[in-house]
Amino acid sequence: MASAIKNLSVYDDSNMPSTVGMSFGIVVSAWNADITHALYEGCLQTLLKHGVSEDDIRTVQVPGSFELPVGAKILAGAKRFDAIICLGCVIKGETQHDEYINHAVATGLTNLSIASGIPCIFGVLTPNSQEQALDRAGGKHGNKGVEAAVTAIRMASLRKEIAKPTSKIGY
Ligand code: DLZ
């Protein structure tokens, strides 16, 4: 598996797009709060490190990961965010609840991204255990919150770049 050999937080920080004029929404799930708080810290610090001002970051909390898509839709409705980052952690239990939640969140965020045109980033851990979650929330595999912030900046930049009017040729 890729994450077994890859630190999620490793990226080329010298090759990041500008964040000038960008705003980001963050939706954080309250379930497994110790983990999602660590994801949030990694995400927030990465946005700040790349020049996003605190005034241009709006964070909201939702009860569980299942509510991440509707939380993202509420932020998308404000029409002022260049990307929306969704952070959650669904730990596998004795039943298949994790599969239903994960599938619903992934589908919901994909559909919202495509319908709204605003990148909604899937920063959700889907571990088999608390230990695997900790490994990916600031532990030996890095912090998926960092990865989510980097992805958000890159997608917001792509969106802005393509939306720019092209210069006229001649005349
Ligand atoms: C119900 C539930 C369970 C069992 N496990 C998790 C979890 O591991 N991670 C998570 O983010 N949320 C969990 N939830 C809550 C659901 O996401 C949702 O909040 C409730 O089903 C209410 O819609």
Short mmCIF file of C-alpha atoms and ligand atoms in Angstrom, two decimals:
data_model
loop_
_atom_site.label_atom_id
_atom_site.label_comp_id
_atom_site.label_asym_id
_atom_site.label_seq_id
_atom_site.Cartn_x
_atom_site.Cartn_y
_atom_site.Cartn_z
CA MET A 1 0.00 0.00 0.00
CA ALA A 2 1.24 3.45 -0.87
CA SER A 3 0.83 4.87 2.63
CA ALA A 4 2.98 2.08 4.09
CA ILE A 5 6.00 3.55 2.37
CA LYS A 6 5.00 7.17 2.00
CA ASN A 7 4.93 9.99 4.48
CA LEU A 8 1.74 11.86 3.65
CA SER A 9 3.32 15.19 4.53
CA VAL A 10 6.26 15.00 2.12
CA TYR A 11 5.87 17.44 -0.75
CA ASP A 12 8.01 19.94 -2.63
CA ASP A 13 7.22 23.12 -0.71
CA SER A 14 9.48 25.17 -2.98
CA ASN A 15 7.16 24.46 -5.87
CA MET A 16 3.80 25.58 -4.50
CA PRO A 17 1.48 28.00 -6.30
CA SER A 18 0.79 31.48 -4.94
CA THR A 19 -2.11 31.76 -2.52
CA VAL A 20 -2.56 35.52 -2.96
CA GLY A 21 -6.25 36.42 -2.87
CA MET A 22 -7.36 32.91 -1.97
CA SER A 23 -9.86 31.89 0.71
CA PHE A 24 -10.34 28.42 2.13
CA GLY A 25 -13.15 26.73 4.03
CA ILE A 26 -12.40 23.88 6.42
CA VAL A 27 -15.01 21.41 7.68
CA VAL A 28 -13.92 19.29 10.66
CA SER A 29 -15.75 16.25 12.01
CA ALA A 30 -16.10 16.04 15.80
CA TRP A 31 -15.99 12.22 15.85
CA ASN A 32 -12.55 10.95 16.91
CA ALA A 33 -11.78 14.53 17.90
CA ASP A 34 -8.23 13.82 19.06
CA ILE A 35 -7.39 12.67 15.53
CA THR A 36 -9.40 15.27 13.62
CA HIS A 37 -7.94 18.07 15.76
CA ALA A 38 -4.44 16.91 14.80
CA LEU A 39 -5.48 16.81 11.13
CA TYR A 40 -6.89 20.33 11.51
CA GLU A 41 -3.67 21.65 13.06
CA GLY A 42 -1.61 20.16 10.23
CA CYS A 43 -4.00 21.63 7.67
CA LEU A 44 -4.17 25.09 9.25
CA GLN A 45 -0.41 25.41 9.75
CA THR A 46 0.19 24.39 6.12
CA LEU A 47 -2.24 27.01 4.79
CA LEU A 48 -0.61 29.68 6.98
CA LYS A 49 2.89 28.54 5.96
CA HIS A 50 1.96 29.10 2.31
CA GLY A 51 0.77 32.64 2.93
CA VAL A 52 -2.97 32.28 3.50
CA SER A 53 -4.13 34.79 6.08
CA GLU A 54 -6.20 33.66 9.07
CA ASP A 55 -8.91 36.06 7.92
CA ASP A 56 -9.20 34.05 4.70
CA ILE A 57 -9.79 30.73 6.47
CA ARG A 58 -13.23 29.81 7.80
CA THR A 59 -13.55 26.67 9.90
CA VAL A 60 -16.80 24.94 10.82
CA GLN A 61 -17.43 21.76 12.77
CA VAL A 62 -19.90 18.99 11.95
CA PRO A 63 -20.93 16.10 14.24
CA GLY A 64 -19.45 13.23 12.21
CA SER A 65 -17.79 12.47 8.91
CA PHE A 66 -21.15 11.60 7.37
CA GLU A 67 -22.04 15.30 7.73
CA LEU A 68 -18.89 16.53 5.91
CA PRO A 69 -20.57 16.82 2.48
CA VAL A 70 -23.47 18.92 3.76
CA GLY A 71 -21.05 21.05 5.82
CA ALA A 72 -19.05 21.60 2.64
CA LYS A 73 -22.22 22.44 0.72
CA ILE A 74 -23.14 25.10 3.27
CA LEU A 75 -19.69 26.69 2.83
CA ALA A 76 -19.86 26.32 -0.95
CA GLY A 77 -23.12 28.28 -0.87
CA ALA A 78 -21.24 31.30 0.45
CA LYS A 79 -19.45 31.43 -2.92
CA ARG A 80 -16.32 32.92 -1.44
CA PHE A 81 -14.03 29.94 -1.00
CA ASP A 82 -11.52 28.77 -3.59
CA ALA A 83 -11.46 25.29 -2.08
CA ILE A 84 -13.07 23.49 0.84
CA ILE A 85 -11.11 21.01 2.92
CA CYS A 86 -13.02 18.25 4.72
CA LEU A 87 -11.33 16.51 7.64
CA GLY A 88 -12.58 13.38 9.35
CA CYS A 89 -11.60 9.99 10.71
CA VAL A 90 -13.71 6.87 10.38
CA ILE A 91 -12.19 3.97 12.28
CA LYS A 92 -13.24 0.46 11.27
CA GLY A 93 -15.38 -1.26 13.90
CA GLU A 94 -17.15 -4.60 14.20
CA THR A 95 -19.73 -3.75 11.57
CA GLN A 96 -19.65 -2.24 8.10
CA HIS A 97 -20.64 1.24 9.29
CA ASP A 98 -17.28 2.62 8.17
CA GLU A 99 -17.82 1.48 4.59
CA TYR A 100 -21.22 3.16 4.38
CA ILE A 101 -19.89 6.41 5.84
CA ASN A 102 -16.70 6.48 3.77
CA HIS A 103 -18.51 5.72 0.54
CA ALA A 104 -21.18 8.34 1.24
CA VAL A 105 -18.58 10.99 2.06
CA ALA A 106 -16.40 10.24 -0.95
CA THR A 107 -19.42 10.26 -3.30
CA GLY A 108 -20.92 13.34 -1.66
CA LEU A 109 -17.72 15.36 -1.93
CA THR A 110 -17.08 14.24 -5.49
CA ASN A 111 -20.61 15.21 -6.54
CA LEU A 112 -20.39 18.56 -4.76
CA SER A 113 -17.02 19.36 -6.32
CA ILE A 114 -18.28 18.60 -9.81
CA ALA A 115 -21.64 20.37 -9.38
CA SER A 116 -20.22 23.50 -7.73
CA GLY A 117 -16.84 23.66 -9.47
CA ILE A 118 -15.27 24.27 -6.06
CA PRO A 119 -12.66 21.65 -5.15
CA CYS A 120 -13.82 19.80 -2.02
CA ILE A 121 -10.86 17.94 -0.63
CA PHE A 122 -11.21 14.46 0.92
CA GLY A 123 -9.11 14.72 4.07
CA VAL A 124 -10.68 11.71 5.71
CA LEU A 125 -8.68 8.95 7.36
CA THR A 126 -10.16 5.46 6.92
CA PRO A 127 -7.96 3.38 9.27
CA ASN A 128 -8.49 -0.08 10.71
CA SER A 129 -7.39 1.03 14.18
CA GLN A 130 -6.69 4.02 16.39
CA GLU A 131 -2.98 3.31 15.98
CA GLN A 132 -3.19 3.57 12.19
CA ALA A 133 -5.10 6.83 12.64
CA LEU A 134 -2.43 8.30 14.93
CA ASP A 135 0.28 7.24 12.45
CA ARG A 136 -1.45 9.42 9.84
CA ALA A 137 -2.35 12.36 12.06
CA GLY A 138 1.13 13.57 12.91
CA GLY A 139 2.78 10.17 13.47
CA LYS A 140 5.13 8.04 11.40
CA HIS A 141 3.15 8.45 8.18
CA GLY A 142 2.90 12.23 8.50
CA ASN A 143 -0.35 14.16 8.68
CA LYS A 144 -3.15 13.85 6.13
CA GLY A 145 -4.27 17.36 7.11
CA VAL A 146 -1.06 18.70 5.58
CA GLU A 147 -1.66 16.70 2.41
CA ALA A 148 -5.25 17.99 2.24
CA ALA A 149 -4.10 21.62 2.54
CA VAL A 150 -1.48 21.16 -0.20
CA THR A 151 -4.08 19.56 -2.46
CA ALA A 152 -6.51 22.41 -1.77
CA ILE A 153 -3.92 25.06 -2.68
CA ARG A 154 -3.01 23.24 -5.89
CA MET A 155 -6.63 22.77 -6.95
CA ALA A 156 -7.60 26.35 -6.05
CA SER A 157 -4.67 27.56 -8.13
CA LEU A 158 -5.68 25.43 -11.10
CA ARG A 159 -9.22 26.78 -10.89
CA LYS A 160 -8.05 30.39 -10.73
CA GLU A 161 -5.53 29.92 -13.53
CA ILE A 162 -8.08 28.47 -15.95
CA ALA A 163 -10.71 31.09 -15.02
CA LYS A 164 -8.34 33.94 -15.95
CA PRO A 165 -9.30 35.65 -19.19
CA THR A 166 -6.81 34.78 -21.92
CA SER A 167 -4.94 37.68 -23.51
CA LYS A 168 -6.14 38.74 -26.93
CA ILE A 169 -3.92 37.98 -29.89
CA GLY A 170 -3.20 40.94 -32.15
CA TYR A 171 -5.41 43.95 -32.92
C1 DLZ B 1 -22.03 6.73 14.00
C2 DLZ B 1 -20.57 6.89 13.73
C3 DLZ B 1 -19.69 5.83 13.97
C4 DLZ B 1 -20.14 4.51 14.50
N1 DLZ B 1 -18.37 5.97 13.75
C5 DLZ B 1 -17.91 7.13 13.26
C6 DLZ B 1 -16.51 7.30 13.01
O1 DLZ B 1 -15.67 6.42 13.25
N2 DLZ B 1 -16.12 8.49 12.49
C7 DLZ B 1 -16.98 9.51 12.20
O2 DLZ B 1 -16.54 10.56 11.72
N3 DLZ B 1 -18.30 9.37 12.44
C8 DLZ B 1 -18.77 8.23 12.98
N4 DLZ B 1 -20.10 8.08 13.24
C9 DLZ B 1 -20.98 9.26 13.09
C10 DLZ B 1 -21.50 9.49 11.66
O3 DLZ B 1 -20.48 10.07 10.84
C11 DLZ B 1 -22.70 10.49 11.69
O4 DLZ B 1 -22.34 11.64 12.41
C12 DLZ B 1 -23.93 9.87 12.35
O5 DLZ B 1 -24.26 8.65 11.75
C13 DLZ B 1 -25.14 10.84 12.24
O6 DLZ B 1 -25.48 11.08 10.86
#
